[in-house]
Structures are given as C-alpha cells and as structure tokens.
CSV table of N, CA and C in Angstrom, one decimal:
chain,number,residue,atom,x,y,z
A,7,MET,N,21.1,-16.6,30.1
A,7,MET,CA,20.5,-17.6,30.8
A,7,MET,C,19.7,-17.1,31.9
A,8,ALA,N,18.6,-17.8,32.0
A,8,ALA,CA,17.7,-17.3,33.0
A,8,ALA,C,17.7,-17.8,34.4
A,9,SER,N,18.5,-18.8,34.5
A,9,SER,CA,19.0,-19.4,36.1
A,9,SER,C,20.3,-19.2,36.4
A,10,THR,N,20.5,-19.7,37.5
A,10,THR,CA,21.9,-19.6,38.0
A,10,THR,C,22.4,-21.0,38.1
A,11,LEU,N,23.7,-21.2,38.3
A,11,LEU,CA,24.3,-22.7,38.3
A,11,LEU,C,25.2,-22.6,39.5
A,12,ASP,N,24.9,-23.6,40.5
A,12,ASP,CA,25.5,-23.7,41.6
A,12,ASP,C,26.1,-25.1,41.8
A,13,GLY,N,27.3,-25.1,42.4
A,13,GLY,CA,28.0,-26.4,42.5
A,13,GLY,C,28.9,-26.4,43.9
A,14,GLY,N,29.7,-27.3,43.9
A,14,GLY,CA,30.7,-27.3,45.0
A,14,GLY,C,30.2,-28.4,45.9
A,15,CYS,N,30.8,-28.3,47.2
A,15,CYS,CA,30.5,-29.1,48.3
A,15,CYS,C,30.1,-28.2,49.5
A,16,ALA,N,30.1,-29.0,50.4
A,16,ALA,CA,29.7,-28.2,51.8
A,16,ALA,C,30.8,-27.2,52.2
A,17,HIS,N,31.9,-27.4,51.7
A,17,HIS,CA,32.9,-26.4,52.2
A,17,HIS,C,33.4,-25.3,51.2
A,18,VAL,N,33.1,-25.7,49.9
A,18,VAL,CA,33.5,-24.9,49.0
A,18,VAL,C,32.4,-24.6,48.0
A,19,HIS,N,31.8,-23.6,47.5
A,19,HIS,CA,30.8,-23.3,46.6
A,19,HIS,C,31.2,-22.7,45.3
A,20,THR,N,30.6,-23.1,44.2
A,20,THR,CA,30.9,-22.3,43.0
A,20,THR,C,29.5,-21.7,42.4
A,21,HIS,N,29.6,-20.7,41.7
A,21,HIS,CA,28.3,-20.1,41.3
A,21,HIS,C,28.5,-19.3,40.0
A,22,SER,N,27.5,-19.4,39.1
A,22,SER,CA,27.6,-18.7,37.7
A,22,SER,C,26.2,-18.4,37.5
A,23,ASP,N,26.0,-17.2,36.9
A,23,ASP,CA,24.7,-16.7,36.5
A,23,ASP,C,25.0,-16.6,35.0
A,24,ARG,N,25.9,-17.1,34.4
A,24,ARG,CA,26.5,-16.8,32.9
A,24,ARG,C,26.5,-18.4,32.3
A,25,ALA,N,26.1,-18.4,31.0
A,25,ALA,CA,26.2,-19.8,30.4
A,25,ALA,C,27.5,-20.0,29.8
A,26,PRO,N,27.8,-21.2,29.7
A,26,PRO,CA,29.1,-21.7,29.6
A,26,PRO,C,29.6,-21.2,28.1
A,27,VAL,N,30.9,-21.0,27.8
A,27,VAL,CA,31.3,-20.7,26.4
A,27,VAL,C,31.5,-21.8,25.7
A,28,ASP,N,31.6,-23.0,26.3
A,28,ASP,CA,31.6,-24.3,25.4
A,28,ASP,C,31.1,-25.4,26.5
A,29,ASN,N,30.3,-26.4,25.8
A,29,ASN,CA,29.7,-27.3,26.7
A,29,ASN,C,29.8,-28.6,25.8
A,30,HIS,N,30.7,-29.6,26.1
A,30,HIS,CA,30.7,-30.7,25.3
A,30,HIS,C,31.0,-32.0,26.2
A,31,THR,N,30.5,-33.3,25.6
A,31,THR,CA,30.9,-34.4,26.0
A,31,THR,C,32.4,-34.7,25.6
A,32,CYS,N,33.4,-35.0,26.5
A,32,CYS,CA,34.8,-35.1,26.3
A,32,CYS,C,35.1,-36.5,26.2
A,33,HIS,N,36.0,-37.0,25.1
A,33,HIS,CA,36.2,-38.4,25.0
A,33,HIS,C,37.6,-38.6,25.2
A,34,CYS,N,38.5,-37.5,25.6
A,34,CYS,CA,39.9,-37.5,25.6
A,34,CYS,C,40.3,-38.5,26.7
A,35,SER,N,41.5,-38.9,26.6
A,35,SER,CA,42.1,-39.8,27.6
A,35,SER,C,42.5,-39.2,28.8
A,36,VAL,N,42.8,-38.1,29.0
A,36,VAL,CA,43.0,-37.3,30.3
A,36,VAL,C,41.6,-37.2,31.1
A,37,CYS,N,40.7,-37.1,30.5
A,37,CYS,CA,39.2,-37.0,31.3
A,37,CYS,C,39.0,-38.4,31.7
A,38,LYS,N,39.3,-39.2,30.9
A,38,LYS,CA,38.9,-40.6,31.2
A,38,LYS,C,39.8,-41.1,32.4
A,39,ALA,N,40.9,-40.8,32.5
A,39,ALA,CA,41.8,-41.2,33.5
A,39,ALA,C,41.6,-40.4,34.7
A,40,VAL,N,41.1,-39.1,34.7
A,40,VAL,CA,40.8,-38.2,35.9
A,40,VAL,C,39.6,-38.8,36.5
A,41,THR,N,38.5,-39.1,35.6
A,41,THR,CA,37.1,-38.9,36.1
A,41,THR,C,36.6,-40.5,36.0
A,42,GLY,N,37.3,-41.5,35.5
A,42,GLY,CA,37.1,-42.9,35.4
A,42,GLY,C,35.9,-43.3,34.6
A,43,GLN,N,35.5,-42.1,33.9
A,43,GLN,CA,34.2,-42.2,33.0
A,43,GLN,C,34.4,-42.4,31.5
A,44,PRO,N,33.7,-43.1,30.9
A,44,PRO,CA,34.0,-43.3,29.5
A,44,PRO,C,33.9,-42.1,28.7
A,45,ALA,N,33.2,-41.2,28.9
A,45,ALA,CA,32.9,-40.0,28.4
A,45,ALA,C,32.6,-39.0,29.4
A,46,THR,N,33.0,-37.6,29.3
A,46,THR,CA,32.6,-36.8,30.5
A,46,THR,C,32.0,-35.5,30.0
A,47,HIS,N,31.0,-34.9,30.5
A,47,HIS,CA,30.4,-33.8,30.2
A,47,HIS,C,31.3,-32.7,30.9
A,48,VAL,N,31.7,-31.7,30.1
A,48,VAL,CA,32.6,-30.6,30.5
A,48,VAL,C,32.1,-29.4,29.9
A,49,ALA,N,31.9,-28.6,30.9
A,49,ALA,CA,31.4,-27.1,30.4
A,49,ALA,C,32.6,-26.0,30.8
A,50,PHE,N,33.1,-25.3,29.8
A,50,PHE,CA,34.1,-24.1,30.0
A,50,PHE,C,33.1,-23.0,30.2
A,51,PHE,N,33.5,-22.1,31.1
A,51,PHE,CA,33.2,-20.8,31.6
A,51,PHE,C,34.3,-19.8,31.3
A,52,ARG,N,34.1,-18.5,31.0
A,52,ARG,CA,34.9,-17.3,31.1
A,52,ARG,C,35.5,-17.6,32.5
A,53,TYR,N,36.7,-17.3,32.9
A,53,TYR,CA,37.2,-17.4,34.1
A,53,TYR,C,36.4,-16.6,35.1
A,54,ALA,N,36.3,-15.4,34.8
A,54,ALA,CA,35.6,-14.5,35.8
A,54,ALA,C,33.9,-14.7,35.8
A,55,ASP,N,33.5,-15.6,35.0
A,55,ASP,CA,32.0,-16.0,35.1
A,55,ASP,C,31.8,-17.0,36.3
A,56,VAL,N,32.8,-17.6,37.0
A,56,VAL,CA,32.5,-18.7,38.1
A,56,VAL,C,33.1,-18.0,39.3
A,57,ALA,N,32.1,-18.0,40.2
A,57,ALA,CA,32.6,-17.4,41.5
A,57,ALA,C,33.0,-18.4,42.3
A,58,VAL,N,34.1,-18.4,43.2
A,58,VAL,CA,34.2,-19.4,44.3
A,58,VAL,C,34.3,-18.8,45.7
A,59,ASP,N,33.5,-19.3,46.5
A,59,ASP,CA,33.4,-18.6,47.9
A,59,ASP,C,34.5,-18.9,48.7
A,60,ASN,N,35.3,-19.8,48.6
A,60,ASN,CA,36.3,-20.2,49.6
A,60,ASN,C,37.7,-20.7,48.9
A,61,MET,N,38.3,-19.8,48.3
A,61,MET,CA,39.6,-20.4,47.4
A,61,MET,C,40.6,-20.8,48.4
A,62,ASP,N,40.6,-20.3,49.6
A,62,ASP,CA,41.6,-20.8,50.5
A,62,ASP,C,41.4,-22.5,50.8
A,63,GLY,N,40.1,-22.7,50.6
A,63,GLY,CA,39.6,-24.2,50.8
A,63,GLY,C,39.9,-25.2,49.7
A,64,LEU,N,40.7,-24.7,48.8
A,64,LEU,CA,41.0,-25.5,47.6
A,64,LEU,C,42.3,-26.2,47.7
A,65,LYS,N,42.4,-27.4,47.3
A,65,LYS,CA,43.8,-28.1,46.9
A,65,LYS,C,43.9,-28.2,45.6
A,66,ARG,N,45.0,-27.9,45.0
A,66,ARG,CA,45.5,-28.0,43.7
A,66,ARG,C,46.3,-29.2,43.2
A,67,GLN,N,46.0,-29.6,42.2
A,67,GLN,CA,46.9,-30.6,41.5
A,67,GLN,C,46.8,-30.5,40.0
A,68,PRO,N,47.9,-30.9,39.4
A,68,PRO,CA,47.9,-30.9,37.8
A,68,PRO,C,46.7,-31.7,37.4
A,69,PHE,N,46.0,-31.3,36.3
A,69,PHE,CA,45.0,-31.8,35.8
A,69,PHE,C,45.3,-33.0,35.1
A,70,ASN,N,46.5,-32.8,34.2
A,70,ASN,CA,47.0,-33.9,33.3
A,70,ASN,C,48.5,-34.4,34.0
A,71,ALA,N,48.4,-35.6,34.5
A,71,ALA,CA,49.6,-36.0,35.2
A,71,ALA,C,50.8,-36.1,34.1
A,72,LYS,N,50.6,-36.5,32.8
A,72,LYS,CA,51.6,-36.3,31.9
A,72,LYS,C,52.0,-35.0,31.4
A,73,ASN,N,51.3,-34.0,31.9
A,73,ASN,CA,51.7,-32.6,31.6
A,73,ASN,C,51.6,-31.9,33.0
A,74,PRO,N,52.3,-32.2,34.0
A,74,PRO,CA,52.1,-31.4,35.2
A,74,PRO,C,52.2,-29.9,35.1
A,75,ASP,N,52.9,-29.3,34.2
A,75,ASP,CA,53.2,-28.0,34.1
A,75,ASP,C,52.2,-27.4,33.2
A,76,GLY,N,51.1,-28.1,32.7
A,76,GLY,CA,50.1,-27.6,31.8
A,76,GLY,C,49.3,-26.6,32.5
A,77,PRO,N,48.3,-26.0,31.5
A,77,PRO,CA,47.5,-24.7,32.5
A,77,PRO,C,46.5,-25.0,33.2
A,78,LEU,N,46.0,-26.5,33.2
A,78,LEU,CA,44.7,-26.7,33.9
A,78,LEU,C,45.2,-27.3,35.3
A,79,GLU,N,44.4,-27.0,36.5
A,79,GLU,CA,44.8,-27.5,37.8
A,79,GLU,C,43.3,-28.1,38.0
A,80,LEU,N,43.3,-29.3,38.7
A,80,LEU,CA,42.2,-30.0,39.3
A,80,LEU,C,42.0,-29.3,40.6
A,81,CYS,N,41.1,-28.7,41.0
A,81,CYS,CA,40.8,-28.2,42.3
A,81,CYS,C,39.8,-29.0,43.0
A,82,THR,N,40.3,-29.4,44.3
A,82,THR,CA,39.3,-30.3,45.1
A,82,THR,C,39.3,-29.7,46.5
A,83,CYS,N,38.2,-30.0,47.2
A,83,CYS,CA,38.2,-29.4,48.5
A,83,CYS,C,39.1,-30.0,49.5
A,84,ALA,N,40.0,-29.1,50.0
A,84,ALA,CA,41.0,-29.4,51.0
A,84,ALA,C,40.4,-30.4,52.3
A,85,GLU,N,39.1,-30.1,52.6
A,85,GLU,CA,38.5,-30.7,53.8
A,85,GLU,C,38.0,-32.1,53.4
A,86,CYS,N,37.1,-32.2,52.4
A,86,CYS,CA,36.4,-33.3,51.9
A,86,CYS,C,36.9,-34.0,50.8
A,87,GLY,N,37.7,-33.5,50.0
A,87,GLY,CA,38.3,-34.0,48.7
A,87,GLY,C,37.5,-33.9,47.4
A,88,ALA,N,36.2,-33.5,47.5
A,88,ALA,CA,35.3,-33.4,46.6
A,88,ALA,C,35.9,-32.7,45.3
A,89,PRO,N,35.8,-32.9,44.1
A,89,PRO,CA,36.1,-32.3,43.0
A,89,PRO,C,35.3,-31.0,42.9
A,90,ILE,N,36.0,-29.7,42.6
A,90,ILE,CA,35.2,-28.6,42.6
A,90,ILE,C,35.3,-28.0,41.3
A,91,MET,N,36.3,-27.9,40.7
A,91,MET,CA,36.4,-27.4,39.3
A,91,MET,C,37.8,-27.5,38.7
A,92,LEU,N,38.1,-27.2,37.4
A,92,LEU,CA,39.5,-27.1,36.8
A,92,LEU,C,39.6,-25.8,36.7
A,93,ASP,N,40.7,-25.3,37.1
A,93,ASP,CA,41.2,-23.7,37.3
A,93,ASP,C,42.1,-23.6,36.3
A,94,ASP,N,42.2,-22.6,35.3
A,94,ASP,CA,43.2,-22.3,34.2
A,94,ASP,C,44.3,-21.4,34.8
A,95,LYS,N,45.4,-21.8,34.9
A,95,LYS,CA,46.5,-20.8,35.4
A,95,LYS,C,46.6,-19.6,34.6
A,96,MET,N,46.1,-19.7,33.3
A,96,MET,CA,46.2,-18.6,32.4
A,96,MET,C,45.1,-17.5,32.4
A,97,HIS,N,44.1,-17.9,33.5
A,97,HIS,CA,43.0,-17.2,33.6
A,97,HIS,C,42.0,-17.0,32.6
A,98,ARG,N,42.0,-18.0,31.6
A,98,ARG,CA,41.1,-17.8,30.4
A,98,ARG,C,39.6,-18.4,30.7
A,99,ILE,N,39.7,-19.8,31.4
A,99,ILE,CA,38.6,-20.5,31.8
A,99,ILE,C,38.5,-21.0,33.0
A,100,ARG,N,37.2,-21.5,33.4
A,100,ARG,CA,37.2,-22.4,34.5
A,100,ARG,C,36.3,-23.5,34.0
A,101,ALA,N,36.8,-24.7,34.4
A,101,ALA,CA,35.9,-25.9,33.7
A,101,ALA,C,35.1,-26.7,34.8
A,102,ILE,N,33.8,-27.2,34.4
A,102,ILE,CA,33.0,-27.7,35.4
A,102,ILE,C,32.6,-29.0,34.7
A,103,VAL,N,32.6,-30.1,35.6
A,103,VAL,CA,32.2,-31.4,35.2
A,103,VAL,C,30.9,-31.5,36.1
A,104,PRO,N,29.8,-31.3,35.6
A,104,PRO,CA,28.6,-31.2,36.2
A,104,PRO,C,28.1,-32.5,37.3
A,105,ASN,N,28.3,-33.6,36.6
A,105,ASN,CA,28.0,-34.7,37.4
A,105,ASN,C,28.9,-35.1,38.6
A,106,LEU,N,30.1,-34.5,38.5
A,106,LEU,CA,31.1,-34.8,39.6
A,106,LEU,C,31.5,-33.5,40.5
A,107,MET,N,30.7,-32.4,40.3
A,107,MET,CA,31.2,-31.2,40.7
A,107,MET,C,30.1,-30.5,41.7
A,108,GLY,N,28.8,-31.2,41.7
A,108,GLY,CA,27.9,-30.8,42.8
A,108,GLY,C,26.8,-29.9,42.2
A,109,PHE,N,26.9,-30.2,40.7
A,109,PHE,CA,25.7,-29.3,39.8
A,109,PHE,C,24.3,-30.5,40.0
A,110,ASP,N,23.5,-29.8,39.7
A,110,ASP,CA,21.8,-30.7,39.6
A,110,ASP,C,21.8,-31.1,38.3
A,111,GLU,N,20.7,-31.9,38.0
A,111,GLU,CA,20.3,-32.3,36.6
A,111,GLU,C,20.0,-31.3,35.7
A,112,GLY,N,19.8,-30.0,36.1
A,112,GLY,CA,19.2,-28.8,35.3
A,112,GLY,C,20.4,-28.4,34.6
A,113,PHE,N,21.5,-28.6,34.9
A,113,PHE,CA,22.6,-28.1,34.2
A,113,PHE,C,22.6,-28.2,32.5
A,114,PRO,N,22.8,-27.2,31.8
A,114,PRO,CA,22.6,-27.3,30.4
A,114,PRO,C,23.5,-28.6,29.7
A,115,ALA,N,22.6,-29.0,28.8
A,115,ALA,CA,23.2,-30.4,28.2
A,115,ALA,C,24.4,-30.0,27.1
A,116,ALA,N,25.2,-30.9,27.1
A,116,ALA,CA,26.3,-30.7,26.1
A,116,ALA,C,25.8,-30.7,24.7
A,117,THR,N,26.5,-29.9,24.0
A,117,THR,CA,26.0,-29.6,22.8
A,117,THR,C,26.7,-30.5,21.4
A,118,TYR,N,28.0,-31.0,21.7
A,118,TYR,CA,28.7,-31.9,20.8
A,118,TYR,C,29.5,-32.7,21.5
A,119,HIS,N,30.4,-33.7,20.8
A,119,HIS,CA,31.3,-34.5,21.4
A,119,HIS,C,32.7,-34.1,21.0
A,120,ALA,N,33.6,-33.9,21.8
A,120,ALA,CA,34.9,-33.4,21.6
A,120,ALA,C,36.0,-34.5,21.8
A,121,PHE,N,36.9,-34.6,21.0
A,121,PHE,CA,38.2,-35.4,21.2
A,121,PHE,C,37.8,-36.9,21.0
A,122,TYR,N,36.9,-36.9,20.0
A,122,TYR,CA,36.6,-38.5,19.7
A,122,TYR,C,37.7,-38.9,18.8
A,123,ASP,N,38.2,-40.2,19.3
A,123,ASP,CA,39.3,-40.9,18.3
A,123,ASP,C,38.8,-42.1,17.8
A,124,PRO,N,38.7,-42.4,16.6
A,124,PRO,CA,38.1,-43.8,16.1
A,124,PRO,C,39.1,-44.7,16.4
A,125,ALA,N,40.5,-44.5,16.7
A,125,ALA,CA,41.5,-45.3,16.9
A,125,ALA,C,41.5,-46.2,18.1
A,126,THR,N,40.5,-45.5,19.0
A,126,THR,CA,40.3,-46.2,20.3
A,126,THR,C,39.5,-47.4,20.3
A,127,GLY,N,38.8,-47.4,19.1
A,127,GLY,CA,38.0,-48.8,19.1
A,127,GLY,C,36.5,-48.4,19.6
A,128,GLU,N,36.4,-47.4,19.9
A,128,GLU,CA,35.0,-47.0,20.6
A,128,GLU,C,34.0,-46.5,19.6
A,129,PRO,N,32.6,-47.2,19.7
A,129,PRO,CA,32.0,-46.6,18.6
A,129,PRO,C,31.6,-45.1,18.7
A,130,LYS,N,31.5,-44.5,17.4
A,130,LYS,CA,31.3,-43.1,17.2
A,130,LYS,C,29.9,-42.9,17.7
A,131,PRO,N,29.8,-41.7,18.8
A,131,PRO,CA,28.7,-41.4,19.1
A,131,PRO,C,27.3,-41.1,18.2
A,132,ARG,N,26.4,-41.7,18.3
A,132,ARG,CA,25.1,-41.5,17.3
A,132,ARG,C,23.9,-40.8,18.1
A,133,ASP,N,24.1,-39.8,18.8
A,133,ASP,CA,23.1,-39.2,19.4
A,133,ASP,C,22.5,-38.0,18.6
A,134,GLY,N,23.0,-37.7,17.5
A,134,GLY,CA,22.7,-36.6,16.6
A,134,GLY,C,23.6,-35.3,17.0
A,135,ARG,N,24.2,-35.3,18.0
A,135,ARG,CA,25.1,-34.1,18.3
A,135,ARG,C,26.3,-34.2,17.3
A,136,PRO,N,27.0,-33.1,16.8
A,136,PRO,CA,28.2,-33.2,16.1
A,136,PRO,C,29.3,-33.9,16.9
A,137,VAL,N,30.2,-34.5,16.2
A,137,VAL,CA,31.3,-35.2,16.8
A,137,VAL,C,32.7,-34.7,16.1
A,138,TYR,N,33.7,-34.2,17.0
A,138,TYR,CA,35.0,-33.8,16.3
A,138,TYR,C,36.0,-34.4,17.1
A,139,GLU,N,37.3,-34.1,16.5
A,139,GLU,CA,38.4,-34.7,16.9
A,139,GLU,C,39.2,-33.9,17.9
A,140,GLY,N,38.6,-32.8,18.2
A,140,GLY,CA,39.2,-31.8,19.0
A,140,GLY,C,37.8,-31.0,19.5
A,141,LEU,N,38.2,-29.6,20.0
A,141,LEU,CA,37.1,-28.8,20.2
A,141,LEU,C,36.2,-28.4,19.2
A,142,ARG,N,35.2,-28.0,19.1
A,142,ARG,CA,34.4,-27.5,17.9
A,142,ARG,C,35.2,-26.5,17.2
A,143,PRO,N,35.2,-26.6,15.8
A,143,PRO,CA,35.9,-25.8,15.2
A,143,PRO,C,35.9,-24.4,15.3
A,144,ASP,N,34.9,-23.8,15.7
A,144,ASP,CA,34.8,-22.4,15.9
A,144,ASP,C,35.1,-21.9,17.3
A,145,PHE,N,35.5,-22.7,18.2
A,145,PHE,CA,35.8,-22.4,19.6
A,145,PHE,C,37.1,-21.7,19.5
A,146,ALA,N,37.0,-20.3,20.3
A,146,ALA,CA,38.0,-19.6,20.6
A,146,ALA,C,38.4,-19.6,22.1
A,147,TRP,N,39.6,-19.8,22.5
A,147,TRP,CA,39.9,-19.5,23.8
A,147,TRP,C,39.6,-18.1,24.4
A,148,PRO,N,38.7,-17.8,25.4
A,148,PRO,CA,38.6,-16.5,25.8
A,148,PRO,C,39.9,-15.8,26.2
A,149,ASP,N,39.9,-14.5,26.0
A,149,ASP,CA,41.0,-13.7,26.8
A,149,ASP,C,41.1,-13.8,28.2
A,150,PRO,N,42.1,-13.8,28.6
A,150,PRO,CA,42.4,-14.0,30.2
A,150,PRO,C,41.8,-12.7,30.8
A,151,SER,N,41.2,-13.1,32.1
A,151,SER,CA,40.5,-12.1,32.8
A,151,SER,C,41.1,-11.7,34.1
C-alpha cells in the first residue's frame, strides 16, 4: 500500500500504513444495529497494523449487545463519543468502519459483500462484487499479535 490510512477524532487518532487483511460490505444484523446503516463498509486489519495514539482516551463497550462476552469491543472516544474502531480482545484484528471512524474517501473500496441473507427480503447486491453468506471463503483469522 503506497499511502497511509488515518482516522479517529480530535482526541484519539488511528493510523495504519498496511492494507486491510479483509475489506467487505457487511450485511449482518449486528452491524445494522450498531451503525444504523443498511450495509456497512468494514475493513479488518491485523491487530498490530493499527496504531492508536491515546488508548487511555477510549471507552469500550461490547460490539454485539446479544453477545456481550464476545471478542469484539466497540471503542469510542471517552471525550466526544466518536466511534474509533472495533478492538478484538483476542488481539487478532482491529476493524475500521471508514465512513464512521474518521477516514477519508480515499480508503480502499470493499472487495465483496459479507453476511448477505436472502431471508431478510433485501435484494441481492448486484454491483459485480462477490456476495457471500459469511466472510469470503478463503479468509483466515490472523494469529494473535
């Protein structure tokens, strides 16, 4: 990746000079509930590939209210409440929702659709990108760092 990716808010900044290990448009019910969006652009980075300049400035809450002991935590700025990232308690990934977490329009585009469920009644995406019922079949969770 030739450029760096910077996000966050005025109080907590995130930075990566690495490409995401996964970059998809998510259609899952958890993302819909948390973001209020019908589909959400989500990028997974290896845990160590996203630097955070003010870890003490983060407030943490479960990402999935129906699974509060799950591995992902939504990190928001303790001062202004801005969403900063999803942090994995297992130290495998950090996830970024570019349009909500302070990243600009230059963020790499999603490469596929994940967690599409035809039972929701929503039309299947027809933008030419692959559509899966989960993460892409070749995705492997990174080792903890």
